[in-house]
mmCIF file of C-alpha atoms in Angstrom:
data_model
loop_
_atom_site.group_PDB
_atom_site.id
_atom_site.type_symbol
_atom_site.label_atom_id
_atom_site.label_comp_id
_atom_site.label_asym_id
_atom_site.label_seq_id
_atom_site.Cartn_x
_atom_site.Cartn_y
_atom_site.Cartn_z
ATOM 1 C CA MET A 58 79.226 -14.877 91.333
ATOM 2 C CA SER A 59 79.054 -18.678 91.583
ATOM 3 C CA PHE A 60 75.569 -18.708 89.511
ATOM 4 C CA LEU A 61 76.741 -16.277 86.680
ATOM 5 C CA SER A 62 80.236 -17.795 86.254
ATOM 6 C CA ALA A 63 78.208 -20.967 86.119
ATOM 7 C CA HIS A 64 75.556 -20.343 83.810
ATOM 8 C CA THR A 65 77.648 -18.027 81.529
ATOM 9 C CA PRO A 66 78.886 -20.585 79.038
ATOM 10 C CA LYS A 67 75.124 -21.322 78.473
ATOM 11 C CA ILE A 68 74.515 -17.349 78.121
ATOM 12 C CA MET A 69 77.043 -16.946 75.598
ATOM 13 C CA ALA A 70 75.268 -19.968 73.462
ATOM 14 C CA SER A 71 72.156 -18.418 73.359
ATOM 15 C CA LYS A 72 73.135 -15.220 72.321
ATOM 16 C CA LEU A 73 75.253 -17.000 69.601
ATOM 17 C CA LEU A 74 72.098 -18.876 68.322
ATOM 18 C CA PHE A 75 70.064 -15.524 68.586
ATOM 19 C CA ARG A 76 72.306 -13.921 66.032
ATOM 20 C CA ARG A 77 72.740 -16.835 63.618
ATOM 21 C CA ALA A 78 69.218 -17.577 63.838
ATOM 22 C CA CYS A 79 68.601 -13.777 63.032
ATOM 23 C CA SER A 80 71.476 -13.284 60.201
ATOM 24 C CA SER A 81 69.805 -16.844 58.513
ATOM 25 C CA SER A 82 66.093 -15.134 58.795
ATOM 26 C CA CYS A 83 67.782 -12.076 56.899
ATOM 27 C CA ALA A 84 69.389 -13.590 54.578
ATOM 28 C CA LEU A 85 66.209 -15.858 53.403
ATOM 29 C CA TYR A 86 64.524 -12.522 53.162
ATOM 30 C CA SER A 87 67.168 -10.646 51.023
ATOM 31 C CA MET A 88 66.826 -14.127 48.777
ATOM 32 C CA THR A 89 62.938 -13.611 49.022
ATOM 33 C CA LYS A 90 62.622 -9.988 47.946
ATOM 34 C CA ARG A 91 65.497 -10.267 45.051
ATOM 35 C CA LEU A 92 63.551 -13.259 44.003
ATOM 36 C CA HIS A 93 60.337 -11.383 43.946
ATOM 37 C CA ALA A 94 61.592 -7.565 42.769
ATOM 38 C CA PRO A 95 61.839 -8.836 39.381
ATOM 39 C CA ILE A 96 58.071 -10.060 39.168
ATOM 40 C CA THR A 97 56.476 -6.882 41.041
ATOM 41 C CA SER A 98 58.833 -4.831 38.931
ATOM 42 C CA THR A 99 57.165 -5.801 35.742
ATOM 43 C CA TYR A 100 53.817 -4.787 36.549
ATOM 44 C CA ASN A 101 54.846 -1.386 38.312
ATOM 45 C CA THR A 102 53.246 -1.732 41.202
ATOM 46 C CA THR A 103 55.843 -2.563 44.177
ATOM 47 C CA TYR A 104 56.543 1.113 44.704
ATOM 48 C CA LEU A 105 53.932 3.103 43.329
ATOM 49 C CA SER A 106 51.387 4.280 45.183
ATOM 50 C CA PRO A 107 47.457 3.619 44.705
ATOM 51 C CA GLN A 108 46.881 6.666 43.089
ATOM 52 C CA GLN A 109 50.170 6.628 40.989
ATOM 53 C CA THR A 110 48.754 3.003 39.710
ATOM 54 C CA HIS A 111 45.871 4.293 38.713
ATOM 55 C CA TYR A 112 46.980 7.014 37.138
ATOM 56 C CA PHE A 113 48.845 4.866 35.241
ATOM 57 C CA SER A 114 47.037 2.276 34.336
ATOM 58 C CA SER A 115 44.041 4.507 33.269
ATOM 59 C CA SER A 116 46.843 6.402 30.758
ATOM 60 C CA SER A 117 47.809 3.169 29.365
ATOM 61 C CA SER A 118 44.208 2.461 28.237
ATOM 62 C CA SER A 119 43.302 5.648 26.772
ATOM 63 C CA ILE A 120 46.612 5.448 24.986
ATOM 64 C CA THR A 121 45.645 2.206 23.333
ATOM 65 C CA SER A 122 41.868 3.241 22.400
ATOM 66 C CA THR A 123 43.502 6.282 20.858
ATOM 67 C CA ASN A 124 45.266 4.371 18.844
ATOM 68 C CA ASN A 125 43.309 1.874 17.823
ATOM 69 C CA ASP A 126 40.919 4.395 16.782
ATOM 70 C CA LYS A 127 43.403 5.562 14.264
ATOM 71 C CA LEU A 128 43.937 2.180 12.907
ATOM 72 C CA PRO A 129 42.629 2.324 9.154
ATOM 73 C CA GLN A 130 39.117 0.098 8.919
ATOM 74 C CA HIS A 131 38.914 -2.782 6.689
ATOM 75 C CA GLN A 132 38.249 -1.808 3.024
ATOM 76 C CA THR A 133 37.494 -3.229 0.042
ATOM 77 C CA THR A 134 38.227 -2.645 -3.906
ATOM 78 C CA SER A 135 35.894 -3.054 -6.985
ATOM 79 C CA SER A 136 36.379 -4.256 -10.185
ATOM 80 C CA ASP A 137 36.766 -1.233 -11.439
ATOM 81 C CA GLY A 138 38.539 0.514 -8.877
ATOM 82 C CA VAL A 139 36.517 2.045 -6.345
ATOM 83 C CA VAL A 140 38.216 2.020 -2.636
ATOM 84 C CA ALA A 141 35.651 1.794 0.223
ATOM 85 C CA THR A 142 34.369 0.622 3.721
ATOM 86 C CA PRO A 143 31.891 -1.801 3.183
ATOM 87 C CA ILE A 144 28.725 -0.898 4.215
ATOM 88 C CA ASN A 145 26.839 -3.048 7.009
ATOM 89 C CA PHE A 146 23.382 -3.235 5.667
ATOM 90 C CA ASP A 147 22.097 -4.820 8.717
ATOM 91 C CA ILE A 148 22.113 -1.623 10.450
ATOM 92 C CA ALA A 149 22.200 0.918 7.554
ATOM 93 C CA SER A 150 19.142 -0.395 5.371
ATOM 94 C CA LYS A 151 15.378 -0.301 5.912
ATOM 95 C CA ILE A 152 12.885 -1.486 3.497
ATOM 96 C CA GLU A 153 9.391 0.270 3.354
ATOM 97 C CA GLY A 154 6.354 -0.243 2.049
ATOM 98 C CA ASN A 155 4.355 -2.667 1.627
ATOM 99 C CA GLU A 156 3.010 -3.448 -2.453
ATOM 100 C CA SER A 157 5.159 -1.262 -4.039
ATOM 101 C CA GLN A 158 8.509 -0.533 -1.569
ATOM 102 C CA ILE A 159 11.597 1.879 -1.124
ATOM 103 C CA VAL A 160 14.779 1.428 0.336
ATOM 104 C CA THR A 161 16.832 3.818 2.415
ATOM 105 C CA ILE A 162 20.395 3.453 3.268
ATOM 106 C CA ALA A 163 22.223 5.494 5.892
ATOM 107 C CA LEU A 164 25.988 5.854 4.478
ATOM 108 C CA GLU A 165 28.828 7.229 6.410
ATOM 109 C CA ASN A 166 32.261 8.175 5.045
ATOM 110 C CA ASN A 167 34.471 5.839 2.786
ATOM 111 C CA GLN A 168 31.233 3.991 1.933
ATOM 112 C CA VAL A 169 29.841 3.775 -1.439
ATOM 113 C CA LEU A 170 26.786 2.233 -2.657
ATOM 114 C CA ARG A 171 26.127 1.043 -6.320
ATOM 115 C CA ALA A 172 22.510 1.805 -7.709
ATOM 116 C CA GLU A 173 20.971 1.922 -10.815
ATOM 117 C CA SER A 174 20.591 4.642 -12.900
ATOM 118 C CA GLY A 175 17.388 6.645 -12.505
ATOM 119 C CA ALA A 176 16.060 4.730 -9.209
ATOM 120 C CA MET A 177 17.251 7.495 -6.683
ATOM 121 C CA MET A 178 14.208 9.300 -4.559
ATOM 122 C CA TYR A 179 15.766 11.595 -2.644
ATOM 123 C CA MET A 180 19.395 12.075 -0.684
ATOM 124 C CA THR A 181 19.883 14.184 2.376
ATOM 125 C CA GLU A 182 22.736 16.693 2.405
ATOM 126 C CA GLY A 183 26.429 15.195 2.205
ATOM 127 C CA ILE A 184 25.806 12.623 -0.468
ATOM 128 C CA GLU A 185 27.518 12.952 -3.722
ATOM 129 C CA MET A 186 26.473 11.301 -6.582
ATOM 130 C CA ASN A 187 29.074 9.886 -9.279
ATOM 131 C CA THR A 188 28.101 8.140 -12.841
ATOM 132 C CA THR A 189 30.267 5.822 -14.451
ATOM 133 C CA THR A 190 30.358 3.287 -16.726
ATOM 134 C CA GLY A 191 31.913 1.277 -13.920
ATOM 135 C CA GLY A 192 34.511 -0.075 -15.972
ATOM 136 C CA GLY A 193 34.369 1.173 -19.278
ATOM 137 C CA ILE A 194 32.267 1.148 -22.755
ATOM 138 C CA SER A 195 32.509 -2.690 -22.537
ATOM 139 C CA ALA A 196 31.340 -2.823 -18.719
ATOM 140 C CA GLY A 197 28.224 -0.392 -19.841
ATOM 141 C CA PHE A 198 27.639 -2.663 -22.817
ATOM 142 C CA LYS A 199 27.618 -5.784 -20.760
ATOM 143 C CA ARG A 200 24.697 -4.464 -18.273
ATOM 144 C CA MET A 201 22.937 -3.420 -21.148
ATOM 145 C CA LEU A 202 22.409 -6.743 -22.309
ATOM 146 C CA THR A 203 21.333 -8.019 -19.097
ATOM 147 C CA GLY A 204 18.787 -5.621 -18.948
ATOM 148 C CA GLN A 205 20.187 -2.864 -16.641
ATOM 149 C CA ASN A 206 21.297 0.772 -17.870
ATOM 150 C CA VAL A 207 24.838 1.526 -19.607
ATOM 151 C CA PHE A 208 25.723 3.595 -16.831
ATOM 152 C CA ILE A 209 25.384 3.430 -12.775
ATOM 153 C CA SER A 210 25.189 5.893 -10.129
ATOM 154 C CA ASP A 211 27.916 5.575 -7.322
ATOM 155 C CA TYR A 212 26.672 7.104 -3.930
ATOM 156 C CA SER A 213 28.833 8.294 -1.447
ATOM 157 C CA TYR A 214 29.039 10.300 1.808
ATOM 158 C CA GLN A 215 31.306 13.477 2.495
ATOM 159 C CA GLY A 216 30.461 15.116 5.611
ATOM 160 C CA PRO A 217 31.542 15.537 9.484
ATOM 161 C CA GLU A 218 33.109 12.316 10.895
ATOM 162 C CA GLY A 219 30.026 10.823 13.331
ATOM 163 C CA THR A 220 27.760 11.860 11.072
ATOM 164 C CA GLN A 221 25.734 10.050 8.058
ATOM 165 C CA GLY A 222 23.283 10.402 5.002
ATOM 166 C CA ILE A 223 20.677 9.071 3.789
ATOM 167 C CA VAL A 224 20.333 7.584 0.145
ATOM 168 C CA CYS A 225 16.381 6.531 -0.855
ATOM 169 C CA LEU A 226 15.832 4.734 -3.948
ATOM 170 C CA GLY A 227 12.892 3.207 -5.586
ATOM 171 C CA THR A 228 11.704 1.096 -8.177
ATOM 172 C CA ASP A 229 9.693 2.032 -11.963
ATOM 173 C CA PHE A 230 7.237 -0.667 -11.116
ATOM 174 C CA PRO A 231 4.970 -1.582 -8.412
ATOM 175 C CA SER A 232 7.294 -3.846 -6.153
ATOM 176 C CA LYS A 233 8.598 -6.110 -3.320
ATOM 177 C CA ILE A 234 12.566 -5.597 -2.657
ATOM 178 C CA LEU A 235 14.802 -8.637 -2.184
ATOM 179 C CA ARG A 236 18.079 -7.997 -0.166
ATOM 180 C CA LEU A 237 20.613 -11.001 -0.807
ATOM 181 C CA ASN A 238 23.465 -11.889 0.200
ATOM 182 C CA VAL A 239 25.669 -13.096 -2.706
ATOM 183 C CA GLU A 240 27.994 -14.641 -0.340
ATOM 184 C CA GLU A 241 25.945 -16.971 1.621
ATOM 185 C CA TYR A 242 24.708 -18.581 -1.750
ATOM 186 C CA GLY A 243 28.271 -19.487 -3.349
ATOM 187 C CA GLY A 244 28.968 -16.114 -4.290
ATOM 188 C CA LYS A 245 26.822 -16.474 -7.407
ATOM 189 C CA ILE A 246 23.030 -15.343 -7.602
ATOM 190 C CA VAL A 247 21.434 -15.429 -11.875
ATOM 191 C CA CYS A 248 18.474 -13.261 -11.972
ATOM 192 C CA GLN A 249 15.962 -12.170 -14.416
ATOM 193 C CA LYS A 250 16.994 -9.539 -16.621
ATOM 194 C CA GLY A 251 16.678 -5.765 -14.926
ATOM 195 C CA ALA A 252 16.383 -7.007 -11.639
ATOM 196 C CA LEU A 253 19.242 -5.553 -9.900
ATOM 197 C CA LEU A 254 18.126 -2.345 -7.942
ATOM 198 C CA CYS A 255 21.337 -1.506 -5.420
ATOM 199 C CA ALA A 256 23.809 -3.245 -4.372
ATOM 200 C CA SER A 257 27.630 -3.220 -2.433
ATOM 201 C CA HIS A 258 30.509 -1.709 -4.501
ATOM 202 C CA THR A 259 32.082 -5.041 -4.635
ATOM 203 C CA ILE A 260 29.046 -6.810 -6.598
ATOM 204 C CA ASP A 261 29.184 -7.050 -10.504
ATOM 205 C CA ILE A 262 27.074 -8.461 -13.141
ATOM 206 C CA GLU A 263 27.946 -10.529 -15.688
ATOM 207 C CA MET A 264 26.135 -12.081 -18.603
ATOM 208 C CA GLU A 265 24.945 -15.560 -17.504
ATOM 209 C CA PHE A 266 24.027 -17.509 -20.917
ATOM 210 C CA THR A 267 21.238 -20.162 -21.258
ATOM 211 C CA LYS A 268 22.603 -23.616 -21.928
ATOM 212 C CA LYS A 269 20.450 -24.378 -24.741
ATOM 213 C CA PHE A 270 18.978 -22.802 -27.908
ATOM 214 C CA SER A 271 15.131 -24.054 -26.713
ATOM 215 C CA THR A 272 15.626 -22.478 -23.489
ATOM 216 C CA GLY A 273 16.761 -19.053 -23.985
ATOM 217 C CA PHE A 274 14.021 -18.860 -27.401
ATOM 218 C CA PHE A 275 11.040 -20.399 -25.689
ATOM 219 C CA GLY A 276 12.013 -19.593 -21.562
ATOM 220 C CA GLY A 277 10.446 -16.565 -21.947
ATOM 221 C CA GLU A 278 13.696 -14.475 -20.277
ATOM 222 C CA GLY A 279 15.444 -14.634 -23.317
ATOM 223 C CA PHE A 280 19.501 -16.467 -24.327
ATOM 224 C CA VAL A 281 20.942 -13.820 -20.947
ATOM 225 C CA LEU A 282 20.231 -14.154 -17.691
ATOM 226 C CA GLN A 283 21.462 -11.380 -14.930
ATOM 227 C CA GLY A 284 24.364 -12.751 -13.025
ATOM 228 C CA LEU A 285 25.116 -11.092 -9.824
ATOM 229 C CA VAL A 286 28.782 -12.019 -8.463
ATOM 230 C CA GLY A 287 31.247 -10.631 -5.619
ATOM 231 C CA SER A 288 31.140 -9.976 -2.213
ATOM 232 C CA GLY A 289 28.479 -8.076 -0.480
ATOM 233 C CA ASP A 290 24.811 -7.341 -0.615
ATOM 234 C CA ALA A 291 22.160 -6.773 -3.649
ATOM 235 C CA PHE A 292 18.771 -5.678 -3.688
ATOM 236 C CA LEU A 293 16.463 -7.423 -6.306
ATOM 237 C CA LYS A 294 12.791 -6.034 -7.456
ATOM 238 C CA ALA A 295 9.941 -8.274 -7.424
ATOM 239 C CA GLY A 296 6.724 -7.312 -8.746
ATOM 240 C CA GLY A 297 3.625 -8.787 -6.743
ATOM 241 C CA THR A 298 4.312 -11.080 -4.474
ATOM 242 C CA LEU A 299 7.593 -12.555 -3.731
ATOM 243 C CA ILE A 300 7.980 -16.307 -2.809
ATOM 244 C CA ARG A 301 10.804 -18.238 -1.958
ATOM 245 C CA ARG A 302 10.976 -22.172 -2.967
ATOM 246 C CA ASP A 303 14.060 -24.218 -1.323
ATOM 247 C CA LEU A 304 14.540 -27.476 -3.888
ATOM 248 C CA ASP A 305 15.963 -30.541 -2.605
ATOM 249 C CA GLU A 306 18.345 -32.787 -4.430
ATOM 250 C CA ASN A 307 16.634 -33.287 -8.016
ATOM 251 C CA GLU A 308 13.534 -31.556 -6.726
ATOM 252 C CA GLN A 309 11.789 -30.158 -9.991
ATOM 253 C CA LEU A 310 9.513 -26.796 -10.146
ATOM 254 C CA LYS A 311 7.989 -25.550 -13.204
ATOM 255 C CA ILE A 312 7.392 -22.145 -13.176
ATOM 256 C CA SER A 313 5.414 -20.082 -15.704
ATOM 257 C CA SER A 314 7.452 -17.607 -17.950
ATOM 258 C CA GLY A 315 8.050 -14.249 -16.426
ATOM 259 C CA CYS A 316 7.316 -15.247 -12.693
ATOM 260 C CA LEU A 317 11.266 -15.619 -12.210
ATOM 261 C CA VAL A 318 13.078 -13.511 -10.455
ATOM 262 C CA ALA A 319 16.239 -15.072 -9.352
ATOM 263 C CA PHE A 320 17.983 -18.743 -8.782
ATOM 264 C CA THR A 321 21.152 -20.141 -6.658
ATOM 265 C CA SER A 322 23.843 -21.418 -9.241
ATOM 266 C CA SER A 323 23.307 -24.394 -8.296
ATOM 267 C CA VAL A 324 19.998 -24.707 -10.102
ATOM 268 C CA GLU A 325 19.212 -26.187 -13.369
ATOM 269 C CA TYR A 326 17.285 -24.288 -15.729
ATOM 270 C CA ASP A 327 15.296 -25.736 -18.744
ATOM 271 C CA VAL A 328 12.110 -25.603 -20.737
ATOM 272 C CA GLN A 329 9.728 -28.034 -21.218
ATOM 273 C CA MET A 330 7.192 -28.784 -23.582
ATOM 274 C CA MET A 331 3.258 -28.409 -22.179
ATOM 275 C CA GLN A 332 1.667 -31.667 -21.911
ATOM 276 C CA GLY A 333 -1.996 -31.599 -23.396
ATOM 277 C CA PHE A 334 -3.336 -30.603 -26.820
ATOM 278 C CA LYS A 335 -5.994 -28.367 -24.650
ATOM 279 C CA ASN A 336 -3.399 -27.317 -22.093
ATOM 280 C CA VAL A 337 -1.259 -25.870 -24.969
ATOM 281 C CA VAL A 338 -4.812 -24.105 -27.032
ATOM 282 C CA PHE A 339 -6.639 -23.263 -24.031
ATOM 283 C CA GLY A 340 -4.096 -23.139 -21.157
ATOM 284 C CA GLY A 341 -3.150 -19.654 -21.736
ATOM 285 C CA GLU A 342 0.351 -20.888 -20.646
ATOM 286 C CA GLY A 343 1.867 -20.925 -24.394
ATOM 287 C CA LEU A 344 3.479 -24.282 -25.905
ATOM 288 C CA PHE A 345 6.664 -24.102 -23.210
ATOM 289 C CA ILE A 346 6.642 -23.743 -19.711
ATOM 290 C CA THR A 347 10.410 -22.916 -17.152
ATOM 291 C CA THR A 348 11.287 -26.105 -15.245
ATOM 292 C CA PHE A 349 13.995 -25.513 -12.515
ATOM 293 C CA THR A 350 15.552 -28.955 -11.261
ATOM 294 C CA GLY A 351 17.519 -28.784 -6.758
ATOM 295 C CA PRO A 352 19.294 -28.478 -5.109
ATOM 296 C CA GLY A 353 19.045 -24.687 -4.435
ATOM 297 C CA THR A 354 16.870 -21.649 -4.110
ATOM 298 C CA VAL A 355 14.185 -20.286 -6.390
ATOM 299 C CA TRP A 356 12.832 -16.741 -6.119
ATOM 300 C CA LEU A 357 9.569 -16.073 -8.172
ATOM 301 C CA GLN A 358 7.139 -12.848 -8.126
ATOM 302 C CA GLY A 359 3.383 -12.706 -8.307
ATOM 303 C CA GLN A 360 3.055 -10.363 -10.510
ATOM 304 C CA PRO A 361 5.097 -10.293 -13.517
ATOM 305 C CA PRO A 362 5.924 -6.541 -14.883
ATOM 306 C CA GLN A 363 5.769 -7.776 -18.387
ATOM 307 C CA ARG A 364 2.111 -9.647 -18.035
ATOM 308 C CA MET A 365 0.443 -6.143 -16.520
ATOM 309 C CA ILE A 366 1.618 -4.445 -19.351
ATOM 310 C CA SER A 367 0.648 -7.045 -22.488
ATOM 311 C CA GLU A 368 -2.720 -6.452 -20.538
ATOM 312 C CA ILE A 369 -2.728 -2.580 -20.163
ATOM 313 C CA ALA A 370 -1.995 -2.924 -24.128
ATOM 314 C CA ARG A 371 -4.373 -5.476 -25.038
ATOM 315 C CA ARG A 372 -7.240 -3.214 -23.418
ATOM 316 C CA VAL A 373 -6.243 -0.027 -25.349
ATOM 317 C CA PRO A 374 -8.738 0.091 -28.287
ATOM 318 C CA SER A 375 -7.121 -0.730 -31.624
ATOM 319 C CA GLY A 376 -7.306 1.724 -34.406
ATOM 320 C CA GLY A 377 -5.818 4.807 -32.864
ATOM 321 C CA GLY A 378 -8.820 6.395 -31.546
ATOM 322 C CA ILE A 379 -9.799 7.102 -28.239
ATOM 323 C CA GLY A 380 -13.587 7.274 -26.977
ATOM 324 C CA LEU A 381 -14.376 10.547 -24.906
ATOM 325 C CA ALA A 382 -16.634 9.873 -22.428
ATOM 326 C CA VAL A 383 -17.032 13.610 -21.232
ATOM 327 C CA PRO A 384 -19.045 15.904 -23.089
ATOM 328 C CA ILE A 385 -16.789 19.304 -24.470
ATOM 329 C CA GLY A 386 -19.043 22.565 -24.318
ATOM 330 C CA GLY A 387 -19.781 23.277 -28.107
ATOM 331 C CA LEU A 388 -19.796 20.504 -29.501
ATOM 332 C CA GLY A 389 -23.189 19.536 -28.812
ATOM 333 C CA GLY A 390 -25.048 18.091 -25.770
ATOM 334 C CA GLY A 391 -25.011 18.729 -21.975
ATOM 335 C CA GLY A 392 -28.190 21.455 -22.880
ATOM 336 C CA ASP A 393 -31.299 21.039 -21.937
ATOM 337 C CA GLY A 394 -32.675 23.713 -24.613
ATOM 338 C CA ASP A 395 -31.527 26.631 -22.575
ATOM 339 C CA GLY A 396 -29.354 27.890 -25.677
ATOM 340 C CA ASP A 397 -32.464 28.091 -27.849
ATOM 341 C CA SER A 398 -34.781 29.924 -25.540
ATOM 342 C CA PRO A 399 -33.452 33.534 -26.194
ATOM 343 C CA ALA A 400 -33.960 32.879 -30.028
ATOM 344 C CA GLY A 401 -37.976 32.118 -29.010
ATOM 345 C CA ASP A 402 -38.639 35.001 -26.832
ATOM 346 C CA GLU A 403 -37.331 36.921 -29.704
ATOM 347 C CA GLU A 404 -40.091 35.256 -31.999
ATOM 348 C CA ASN A 405 -42.317 35.797 -29.816
#
């Protein structure tokens, strides 16, 4: 009795301290829970089971991907109002062959390939061709002056989603096919007449006039060249071996007339007189030679179509007659006297 009475105040004090400590701990826990509640509720993981968390996360990701698939793809508009999705020629195009090449291009829905009329070799099911002037009579006349046809053909694919159609194009002369991205060369490439085979629908053809009268008259390419402007890729034709020359600042390159395929807009194009009387008379290159001055890039062809045509025409016999080396029955020759033997037998 004396022991309890002696330690009762201490026991009561200990209980009081213990209760205060517990209440302080509970208050601290409640405060911590309230502070962390908004953060955990933001991620929706505090009150969800692992199965529920996985379900909502997978559902939200599937909803996001579905919405992205429904977003319209990037489309561009040509100068004549054709709206289409740009073609990724790194994946869609394939150049085949060696000396005489062809190009095959895979088209998807909402894609348009603009090609020279008459260049198509074949097209698969679902490919549609639409032949127009590409902007009116003035645009067709401008293309005609640059060596192209008045009409152009737009190829598009109309098939099930996720499928492709194939267009195969060939050249009118045994040629190599050169693919160039116009934007990589300053947005403009100057070509010889009739060099374009096909291109993106956003590539336009402009008339590029020679800067000097002598250049147009004696340069071998005429007064009007073909300027390709816009964004996208273009496929050009080059006869024989294809050569690329990168010119430094003020570096000059002299070429024979007709060997030009294309050059960048930063290159200066001019003609110079051939030096030396014997070179002019007996050299076979004529009185003038084409000169390019850098900086820029020049593409050349080893077998210009005009040169081959002139060589064939030079070998055609003059006077309109063509010799026949094959004997024709009834016109004499080809016999060993067999036709006279029956008559000889009758005489005997």
